[in-house]
Tab-separated table of C-alpha atoms and ligand atoms in Angstrom:
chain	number	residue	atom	x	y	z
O	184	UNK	CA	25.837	-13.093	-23.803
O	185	UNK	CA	28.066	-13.906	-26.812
O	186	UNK	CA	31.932	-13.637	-25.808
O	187	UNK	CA	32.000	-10.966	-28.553
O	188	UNK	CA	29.371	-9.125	-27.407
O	189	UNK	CA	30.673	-9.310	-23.611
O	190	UNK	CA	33.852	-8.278	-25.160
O	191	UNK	CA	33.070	-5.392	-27.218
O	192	UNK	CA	30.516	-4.309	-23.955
O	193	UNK	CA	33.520	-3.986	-21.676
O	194	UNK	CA	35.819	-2.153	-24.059
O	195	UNK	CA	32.867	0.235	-24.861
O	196	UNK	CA	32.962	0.197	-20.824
O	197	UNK	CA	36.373	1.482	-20.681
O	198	UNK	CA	36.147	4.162	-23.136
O	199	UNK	CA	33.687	6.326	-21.061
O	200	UNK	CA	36.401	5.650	-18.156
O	201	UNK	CA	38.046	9.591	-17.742
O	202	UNK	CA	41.494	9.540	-17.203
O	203	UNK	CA	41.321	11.163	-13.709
O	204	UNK	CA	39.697	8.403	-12.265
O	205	UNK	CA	40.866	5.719	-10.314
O	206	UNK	CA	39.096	2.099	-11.942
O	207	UNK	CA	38.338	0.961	-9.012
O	208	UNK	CA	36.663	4.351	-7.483
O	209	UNK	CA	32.858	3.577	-6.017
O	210	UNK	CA	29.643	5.374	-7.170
O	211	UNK	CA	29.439	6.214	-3.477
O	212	UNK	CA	32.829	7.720	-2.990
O	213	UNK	CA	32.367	9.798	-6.195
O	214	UNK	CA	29.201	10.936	-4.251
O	215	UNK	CA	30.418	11.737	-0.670
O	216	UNK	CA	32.657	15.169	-1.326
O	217	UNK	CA	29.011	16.498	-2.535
O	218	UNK	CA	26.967	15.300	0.208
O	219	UNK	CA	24.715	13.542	-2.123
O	220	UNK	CA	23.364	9.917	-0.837
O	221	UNK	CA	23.776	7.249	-3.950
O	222	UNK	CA	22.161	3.522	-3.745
O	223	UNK	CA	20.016	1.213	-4.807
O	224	UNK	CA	16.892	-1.285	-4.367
O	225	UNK	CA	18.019	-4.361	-3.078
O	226	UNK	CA	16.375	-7.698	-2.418
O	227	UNK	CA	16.493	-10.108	0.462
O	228	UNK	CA	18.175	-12.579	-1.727
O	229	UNK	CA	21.077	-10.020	-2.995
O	230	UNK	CA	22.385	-9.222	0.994
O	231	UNK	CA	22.635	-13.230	1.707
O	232	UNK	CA	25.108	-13.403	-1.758
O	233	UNK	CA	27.999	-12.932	-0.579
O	234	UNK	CA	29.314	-11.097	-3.717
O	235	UNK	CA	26.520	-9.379	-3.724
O	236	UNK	CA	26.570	-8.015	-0.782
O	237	UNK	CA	30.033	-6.778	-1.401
O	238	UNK	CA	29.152	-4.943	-4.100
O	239	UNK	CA	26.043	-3.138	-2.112
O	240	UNK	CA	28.419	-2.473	0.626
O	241	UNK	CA	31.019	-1.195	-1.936
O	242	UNK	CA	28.915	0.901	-4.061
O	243	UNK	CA	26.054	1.926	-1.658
O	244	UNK	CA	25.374	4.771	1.122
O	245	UNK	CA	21.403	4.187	1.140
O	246	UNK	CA	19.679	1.454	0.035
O	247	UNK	CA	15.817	0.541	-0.044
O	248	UNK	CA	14.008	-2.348	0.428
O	249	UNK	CA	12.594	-3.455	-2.834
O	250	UNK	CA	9.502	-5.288	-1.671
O	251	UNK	CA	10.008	-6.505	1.623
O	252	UNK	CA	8.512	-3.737	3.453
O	253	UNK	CA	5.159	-3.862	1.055
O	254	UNK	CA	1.733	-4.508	2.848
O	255	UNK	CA	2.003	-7.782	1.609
O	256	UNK	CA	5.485	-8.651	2.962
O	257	UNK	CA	4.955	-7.377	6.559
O	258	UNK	CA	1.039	-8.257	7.172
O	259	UNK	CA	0.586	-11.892	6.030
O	260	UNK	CA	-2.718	-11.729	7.639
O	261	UNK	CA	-4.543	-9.867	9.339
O	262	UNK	CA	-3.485	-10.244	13.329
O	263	UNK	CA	-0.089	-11.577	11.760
O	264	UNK	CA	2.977	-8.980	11.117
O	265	UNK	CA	6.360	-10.287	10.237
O	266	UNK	CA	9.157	-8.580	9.777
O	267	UNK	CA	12.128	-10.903	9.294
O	268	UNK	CA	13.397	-10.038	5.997
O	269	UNK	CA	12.853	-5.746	6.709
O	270	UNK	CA	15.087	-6.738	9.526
O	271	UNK	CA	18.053	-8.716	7.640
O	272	UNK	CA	17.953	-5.913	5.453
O	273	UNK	CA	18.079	-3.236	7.960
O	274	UNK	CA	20.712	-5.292	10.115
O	275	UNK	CA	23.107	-5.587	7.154
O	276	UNK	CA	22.493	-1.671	6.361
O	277	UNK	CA	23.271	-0.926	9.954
O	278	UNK	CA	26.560	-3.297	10.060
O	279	UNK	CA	27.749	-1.507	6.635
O	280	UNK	CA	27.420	2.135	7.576
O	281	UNK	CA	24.591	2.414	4.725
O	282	UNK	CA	21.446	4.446	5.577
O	283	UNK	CA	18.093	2.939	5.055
O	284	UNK	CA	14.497	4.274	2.999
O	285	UNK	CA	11.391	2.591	3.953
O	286	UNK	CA	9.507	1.600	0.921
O	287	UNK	CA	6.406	2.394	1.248
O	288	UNK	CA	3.449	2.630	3.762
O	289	UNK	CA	0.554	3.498	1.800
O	290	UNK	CA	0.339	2.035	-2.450
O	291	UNK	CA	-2.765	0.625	-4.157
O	292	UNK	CA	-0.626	-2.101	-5.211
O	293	UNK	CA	1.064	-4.950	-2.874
O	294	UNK	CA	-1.941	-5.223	-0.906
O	295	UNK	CA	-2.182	-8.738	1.302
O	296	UNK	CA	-5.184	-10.768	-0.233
O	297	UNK	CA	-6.895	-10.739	2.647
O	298	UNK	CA	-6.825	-7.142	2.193
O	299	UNK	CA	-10.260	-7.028	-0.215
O	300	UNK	CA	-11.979	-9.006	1.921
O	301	UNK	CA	-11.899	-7.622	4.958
O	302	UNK	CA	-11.237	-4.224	4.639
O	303	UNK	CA	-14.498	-1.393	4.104
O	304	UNK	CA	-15.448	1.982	4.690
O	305	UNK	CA	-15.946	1.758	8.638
O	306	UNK	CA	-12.176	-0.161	8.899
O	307	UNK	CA	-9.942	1.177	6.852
O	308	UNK	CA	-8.796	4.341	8.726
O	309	UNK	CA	-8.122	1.916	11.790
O	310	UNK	CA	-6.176	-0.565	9.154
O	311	UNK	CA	-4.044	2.351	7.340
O	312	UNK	CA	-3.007	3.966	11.172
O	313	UNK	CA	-2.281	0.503	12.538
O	314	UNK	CA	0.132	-0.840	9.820
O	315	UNK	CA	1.478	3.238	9.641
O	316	UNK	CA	1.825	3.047	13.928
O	317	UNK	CA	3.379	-0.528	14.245
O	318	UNK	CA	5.949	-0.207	11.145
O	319	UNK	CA	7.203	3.108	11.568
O	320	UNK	CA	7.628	2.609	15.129
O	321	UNK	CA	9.411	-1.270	14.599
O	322	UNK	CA	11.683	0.102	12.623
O	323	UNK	CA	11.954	3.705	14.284
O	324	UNK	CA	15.260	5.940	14.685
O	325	UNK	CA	17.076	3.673	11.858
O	326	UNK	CA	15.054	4.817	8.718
O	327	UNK	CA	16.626	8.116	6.226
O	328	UNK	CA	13.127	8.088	4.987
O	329	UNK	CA	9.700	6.319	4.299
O	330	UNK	CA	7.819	6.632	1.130
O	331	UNK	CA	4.750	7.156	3.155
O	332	UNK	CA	2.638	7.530	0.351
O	333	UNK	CA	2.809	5.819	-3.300
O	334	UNK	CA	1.803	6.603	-6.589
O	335	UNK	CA	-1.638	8.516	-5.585
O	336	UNK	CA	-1.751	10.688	-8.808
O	337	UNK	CA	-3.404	8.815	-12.029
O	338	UNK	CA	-4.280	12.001	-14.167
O	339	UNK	CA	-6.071	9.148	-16.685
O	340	UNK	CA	-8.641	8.327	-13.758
O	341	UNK	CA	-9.946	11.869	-14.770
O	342	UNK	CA	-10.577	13.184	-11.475
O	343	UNK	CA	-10.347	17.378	-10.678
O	344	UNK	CA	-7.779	16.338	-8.329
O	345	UNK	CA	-5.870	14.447	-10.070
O	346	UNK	CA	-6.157	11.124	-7.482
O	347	UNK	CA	-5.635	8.037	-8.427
O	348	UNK	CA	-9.142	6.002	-7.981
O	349	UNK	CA	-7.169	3.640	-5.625
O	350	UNK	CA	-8.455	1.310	-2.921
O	351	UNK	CA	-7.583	3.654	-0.092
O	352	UNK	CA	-9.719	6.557	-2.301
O	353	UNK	CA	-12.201	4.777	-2.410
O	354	UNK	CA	-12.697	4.021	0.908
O	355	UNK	CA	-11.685	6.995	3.068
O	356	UNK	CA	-11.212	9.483	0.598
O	357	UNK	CA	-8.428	12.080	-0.231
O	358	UNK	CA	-7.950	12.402	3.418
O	359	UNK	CA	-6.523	8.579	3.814
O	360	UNK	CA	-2.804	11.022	2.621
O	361	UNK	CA	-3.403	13.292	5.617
O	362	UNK	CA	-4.301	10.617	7.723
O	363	UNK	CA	-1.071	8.476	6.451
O	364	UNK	CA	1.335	11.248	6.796
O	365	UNK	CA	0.066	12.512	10.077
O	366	UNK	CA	0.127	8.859	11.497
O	367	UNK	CA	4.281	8.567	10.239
O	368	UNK	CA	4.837	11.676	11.774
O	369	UNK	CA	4.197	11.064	15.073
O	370	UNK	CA	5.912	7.208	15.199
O	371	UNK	CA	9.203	8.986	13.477
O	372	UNK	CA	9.491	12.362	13.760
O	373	UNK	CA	13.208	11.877	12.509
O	374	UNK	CA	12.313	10.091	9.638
O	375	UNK	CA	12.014	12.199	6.400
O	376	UNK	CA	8.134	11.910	4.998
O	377	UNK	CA	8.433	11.435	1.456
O	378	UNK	CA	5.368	11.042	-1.204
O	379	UNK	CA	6.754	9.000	-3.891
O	380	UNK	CA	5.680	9.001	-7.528
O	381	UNK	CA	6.382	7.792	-11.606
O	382	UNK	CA	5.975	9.535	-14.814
O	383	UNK	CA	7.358	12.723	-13.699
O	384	UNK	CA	10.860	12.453	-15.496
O	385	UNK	CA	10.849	13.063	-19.030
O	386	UNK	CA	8.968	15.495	-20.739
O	387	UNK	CA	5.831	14.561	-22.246
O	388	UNK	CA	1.983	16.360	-22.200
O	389	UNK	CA	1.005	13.443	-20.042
O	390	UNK	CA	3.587	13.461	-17.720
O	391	UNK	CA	3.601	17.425	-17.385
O	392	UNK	CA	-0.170	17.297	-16.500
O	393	UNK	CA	1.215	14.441	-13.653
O	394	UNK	CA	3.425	17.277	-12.521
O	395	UNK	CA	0.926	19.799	-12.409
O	396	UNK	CA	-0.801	17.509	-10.296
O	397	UNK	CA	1.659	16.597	-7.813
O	398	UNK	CA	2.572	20.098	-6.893
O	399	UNK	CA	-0.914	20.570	-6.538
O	400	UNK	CA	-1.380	17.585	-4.254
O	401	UNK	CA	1.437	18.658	-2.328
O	402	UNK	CA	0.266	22.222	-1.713
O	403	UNK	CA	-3.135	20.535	-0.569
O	404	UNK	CA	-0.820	18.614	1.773
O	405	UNK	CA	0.527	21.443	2.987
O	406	UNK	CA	-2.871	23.691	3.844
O	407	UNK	CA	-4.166	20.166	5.696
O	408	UNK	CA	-0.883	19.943	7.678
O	409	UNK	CA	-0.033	16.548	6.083
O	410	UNK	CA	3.736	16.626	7.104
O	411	UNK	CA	4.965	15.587	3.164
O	412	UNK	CA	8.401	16.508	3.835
O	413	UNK	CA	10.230	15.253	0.835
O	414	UNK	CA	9.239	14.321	-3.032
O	415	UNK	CA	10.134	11.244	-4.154
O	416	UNK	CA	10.891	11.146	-8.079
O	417	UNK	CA	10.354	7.227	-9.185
O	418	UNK	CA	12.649	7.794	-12.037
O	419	UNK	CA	11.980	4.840	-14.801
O	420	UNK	CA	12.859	6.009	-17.773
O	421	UNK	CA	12.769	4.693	-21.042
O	422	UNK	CA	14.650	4.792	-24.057
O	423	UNK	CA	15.970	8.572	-24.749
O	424	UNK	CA	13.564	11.262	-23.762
O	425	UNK	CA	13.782	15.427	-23.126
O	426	UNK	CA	13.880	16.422	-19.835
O	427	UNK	CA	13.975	20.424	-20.710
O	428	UNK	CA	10.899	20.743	-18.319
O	429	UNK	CA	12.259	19.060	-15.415
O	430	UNK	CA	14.297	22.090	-13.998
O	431	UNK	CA	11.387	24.528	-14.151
O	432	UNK	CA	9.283	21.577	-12.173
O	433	UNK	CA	12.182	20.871	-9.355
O	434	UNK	CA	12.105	24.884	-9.016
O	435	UNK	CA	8.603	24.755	-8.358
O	436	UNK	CA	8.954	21.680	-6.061
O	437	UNK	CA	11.997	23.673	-4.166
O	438	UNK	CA	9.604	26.861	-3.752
O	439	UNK	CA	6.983	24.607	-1.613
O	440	UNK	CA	10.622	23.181	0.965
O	441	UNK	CA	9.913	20.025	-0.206
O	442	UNK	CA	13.580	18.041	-0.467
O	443	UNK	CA	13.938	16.082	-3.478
O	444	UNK	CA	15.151	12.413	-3.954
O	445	UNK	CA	15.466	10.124	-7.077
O	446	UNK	CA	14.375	6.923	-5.757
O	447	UNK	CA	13.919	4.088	-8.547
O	448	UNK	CA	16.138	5.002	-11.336
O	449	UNK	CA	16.128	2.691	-13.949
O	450	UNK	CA	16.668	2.919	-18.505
O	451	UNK	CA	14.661	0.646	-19.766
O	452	UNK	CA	16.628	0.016	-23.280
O	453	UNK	CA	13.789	-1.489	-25.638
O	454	UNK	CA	13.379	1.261	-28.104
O	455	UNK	CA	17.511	0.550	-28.693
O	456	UNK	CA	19.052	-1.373	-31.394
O	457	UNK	CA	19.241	-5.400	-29.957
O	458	UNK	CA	23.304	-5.051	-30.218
O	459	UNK	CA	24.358	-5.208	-27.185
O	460	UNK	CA	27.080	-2.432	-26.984
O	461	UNK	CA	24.925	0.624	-28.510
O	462	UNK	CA	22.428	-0.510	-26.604
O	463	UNK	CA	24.469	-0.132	-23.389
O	464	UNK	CA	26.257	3.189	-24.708
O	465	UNK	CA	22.722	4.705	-25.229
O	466	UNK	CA	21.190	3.801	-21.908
O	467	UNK	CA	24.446	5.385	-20.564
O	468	UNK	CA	23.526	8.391	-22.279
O	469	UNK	CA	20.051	8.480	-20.526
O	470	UNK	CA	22.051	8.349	-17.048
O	471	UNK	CA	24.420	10.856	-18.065
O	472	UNK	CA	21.656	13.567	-19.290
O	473	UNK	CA	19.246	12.949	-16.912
O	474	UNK	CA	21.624	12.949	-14.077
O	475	UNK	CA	23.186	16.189	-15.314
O	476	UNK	CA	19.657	17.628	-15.156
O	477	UNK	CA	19.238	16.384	-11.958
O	478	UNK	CA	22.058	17.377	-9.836
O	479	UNK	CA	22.419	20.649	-11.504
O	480	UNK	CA	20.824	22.647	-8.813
O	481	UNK	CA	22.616	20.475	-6.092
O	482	UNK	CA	18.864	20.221	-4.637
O	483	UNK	CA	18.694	16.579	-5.097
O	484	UNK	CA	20.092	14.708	-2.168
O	485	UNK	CA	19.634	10.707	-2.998
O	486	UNK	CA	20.396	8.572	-6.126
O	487	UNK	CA	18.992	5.382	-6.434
O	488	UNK	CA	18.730	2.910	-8.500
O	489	UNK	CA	15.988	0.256	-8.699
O	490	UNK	CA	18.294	-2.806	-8.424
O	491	UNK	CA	22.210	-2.706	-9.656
O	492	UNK	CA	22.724	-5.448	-11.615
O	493	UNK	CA	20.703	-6.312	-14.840
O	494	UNK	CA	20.603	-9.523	-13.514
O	495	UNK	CA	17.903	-8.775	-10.859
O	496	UNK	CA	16.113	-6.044	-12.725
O	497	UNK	CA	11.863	-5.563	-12.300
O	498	UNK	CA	12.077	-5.468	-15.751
O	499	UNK	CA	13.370	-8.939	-16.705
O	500	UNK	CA	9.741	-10.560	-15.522
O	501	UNK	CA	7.808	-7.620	-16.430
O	502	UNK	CA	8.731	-7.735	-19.581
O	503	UNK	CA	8.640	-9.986	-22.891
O	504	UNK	CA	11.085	-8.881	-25.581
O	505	UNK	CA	10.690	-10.649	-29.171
O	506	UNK	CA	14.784	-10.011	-29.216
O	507	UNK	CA	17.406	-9.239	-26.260
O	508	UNK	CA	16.821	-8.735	-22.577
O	509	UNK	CA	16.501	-5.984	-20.708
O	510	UNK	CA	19.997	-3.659	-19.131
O	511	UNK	CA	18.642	-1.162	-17.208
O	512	UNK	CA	21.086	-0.672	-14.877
O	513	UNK	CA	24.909	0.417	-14.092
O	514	UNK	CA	25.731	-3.430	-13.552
O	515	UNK	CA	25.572	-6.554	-15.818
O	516	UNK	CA	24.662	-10.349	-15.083
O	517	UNK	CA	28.603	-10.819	-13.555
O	518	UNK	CA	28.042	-7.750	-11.597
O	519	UNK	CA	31.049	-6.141	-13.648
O	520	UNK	CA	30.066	-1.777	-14.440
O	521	UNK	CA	28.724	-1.445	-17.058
O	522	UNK	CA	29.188	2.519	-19.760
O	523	UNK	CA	26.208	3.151	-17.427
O	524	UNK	CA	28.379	3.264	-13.946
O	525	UNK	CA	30.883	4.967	-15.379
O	526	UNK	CA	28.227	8.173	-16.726
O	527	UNK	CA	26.877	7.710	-13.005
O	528	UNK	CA	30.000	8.068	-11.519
O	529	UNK	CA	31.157	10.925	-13.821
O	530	UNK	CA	27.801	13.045	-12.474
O	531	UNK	CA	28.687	12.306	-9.042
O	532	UNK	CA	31.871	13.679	-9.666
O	533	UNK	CA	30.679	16.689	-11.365
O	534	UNK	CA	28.443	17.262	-8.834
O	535	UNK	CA	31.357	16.851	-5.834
O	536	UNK	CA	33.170	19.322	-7.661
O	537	UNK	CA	30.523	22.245	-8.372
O	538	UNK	CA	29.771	24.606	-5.579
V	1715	XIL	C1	8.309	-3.582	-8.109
V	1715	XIL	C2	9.364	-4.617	-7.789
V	1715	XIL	O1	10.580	-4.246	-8.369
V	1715	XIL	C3	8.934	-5.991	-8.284
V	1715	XIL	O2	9.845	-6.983	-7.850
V	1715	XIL	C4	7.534	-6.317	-7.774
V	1715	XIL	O3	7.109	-7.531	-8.335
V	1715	XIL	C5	6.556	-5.206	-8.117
V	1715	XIL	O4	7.048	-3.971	-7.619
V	1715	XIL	N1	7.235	1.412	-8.524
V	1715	XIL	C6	7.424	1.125	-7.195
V	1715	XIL	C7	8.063	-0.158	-6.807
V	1715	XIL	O5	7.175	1.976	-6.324
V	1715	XIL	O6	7.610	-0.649	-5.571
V	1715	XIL	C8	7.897	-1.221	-7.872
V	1715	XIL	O7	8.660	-2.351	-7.507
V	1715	XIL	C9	8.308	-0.670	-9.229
V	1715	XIL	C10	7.471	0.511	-9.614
């Protein structure tokens, strides 16, 4: 970044800072006088950097795995689990008071690539219970919550249902959720069962026919006793968008006892000018409403982010800007806050002081 942009970044920084509150105070200690749990996706790389790792510690009271609990990460092959890297991670939640989600059991994505190969109609309830049975049980008693299920719903695949034509659709069916959620159940009954899903944020025709589905996939979960415990609200959002529909959708969400956590929030900034300072203003804006829709009700119970610093964002690979890179999140590339952790922190805050 150019020393004037860094420049005029931080002193846009310390305009949003209210008066009433200490610099210094943590996203997680605005958090804690409301109960709510506020964190982030971290990697395997970020815990072993040591400043890193301070500022998860600092800022953090549940964190998620990023990828290391994927299929791919914890079955290299077949007859081969290995869970070295779930374990840092957990160990270094455990030894910093921080709670721990499991991210994720079941996702058409992440697959091993043995997976295609040998997996088919007559094994893959045996393969989906086995990876469910040994991982929830490895890592059982020290887990807030597992994303059992991921990203089902593809209203574009055109099915009644709403399913996502996924491997695991294809070959067990719509029962390979009841299957999945039954199997967590019974190797953590303490853990909370959460089905975990995108493009159910903003407001948008597509996205409201997404949340249509999903309450309709998790009344179906209900009637089959598919213990679905929790909804899991993926949270990328990008550029400024409405979210007038999302109370009415929470409400309905609430009315079925399903809890409610935000679990990869992230502003992706490319529809904003390149400068750097508006652009970092606006994408606080999109944390500030959002969040204010959120944590209205007080029904929401975790924040987290996908990632805290820019630096180690998803979208820096996924994406390939003409101008600019992507700052998604409430830290920059030195891991200083950026006018995004300070609208955070001001919603936590709020949200401490309503009753
Ligand atoms: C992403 C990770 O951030 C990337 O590092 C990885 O290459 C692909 O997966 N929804 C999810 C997450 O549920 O698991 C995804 O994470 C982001 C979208």
């Amino acid at each position: 970044m150019l020393r004037r942009e860094f420049l005029s970044a931080s002193l846009a920084a310390l305009a949003l800072q209210p008066a009433d509150t200490p610099a210094e105070e943590s996203l997680k200690q605005a958090a804690a006088p409301s109960g709510l749990l506020v964190g982030s996706a971290v990697s395997y790389r970020e815990i072993n950097e040591a400043a890193f790792a301070q500022l998860i510690a600092r800022q953090c009271s549940i964190v998620v795995s990023e990828n290391d609990m994927k299929w791919k990460a914890l079955r290299p092959a077949p007859d081969k689990f290995d869970f070295t890297r779930a374990d840092a991670l957990v160990t270094f939640a455990e030894k910093n008071g921080i709670k721990v989600r499991g991210h994720n059991l079941c996702w058409h994505e992440a697959l091993p690539d043995w997976f295609s190969k040998i997996a088919n109609p007559d094994n893959a309830r045996e393969l989906l219970t086995n990876r469910i049975d040994t991982v929830v049980r490895h890592f059982k008693g020290k887990i807030h919550s597992w994303d059992v299920v991921n990203e089902a719903v593809d209203v574009k695949d055109m099915r009644a249902d709403g399913l996502r034509r996924s491997p695991w659709l294809n070959l067990i069916g719509p029962e390979y959720l009841v299957i999945a959620f039954r199997a967590a159940a019974k190797s953590d009954p303490d853990a909370i069962l959460t089905y975990n899903e995108y493009g159910l944020a903003p407001d948008s025709s597509q996205n409201e026919a997404k949340r249509r589905a999903v309450v309709a996939l998790l009344r179906w979960l209900k009637r089959n006793e598919a213990p679905a415990q929790a909804l899991g609200i993926q949270s990328h959002l990008k550029g400024k968008s409405p979210f007038a529909g999302l109370q009415h959708f929470l409400g309905e969400v609430r009315e079925l006892g399903v809890r409610v956590f935000v679990t990869e929030l992230d502003v992706n900034d490319e529809p904003f000018p390149v400068d750097i300072a508006t652009r970092d203003r606006m994408v606080a804006g999109v944390y500030r409403d959002y969040l204010h829709t959120m944590l209205e009700e007080r029904y929401v119970e975790a924040v987290l982010t996908w990632g805290l610093s820019d630096r180690d964002s998803w979208l820096r690979h996924r994406e390939n800007r003409a101008a600019g890179v992507p700052r998604p999140l409430p830290f920059d590339d030195r891991l200083q806050p950026k006018p995004a952790f300070f609208a955070m922190r001001e919603e936590f805050k709020k949200a401490s002081r309503r009753d």
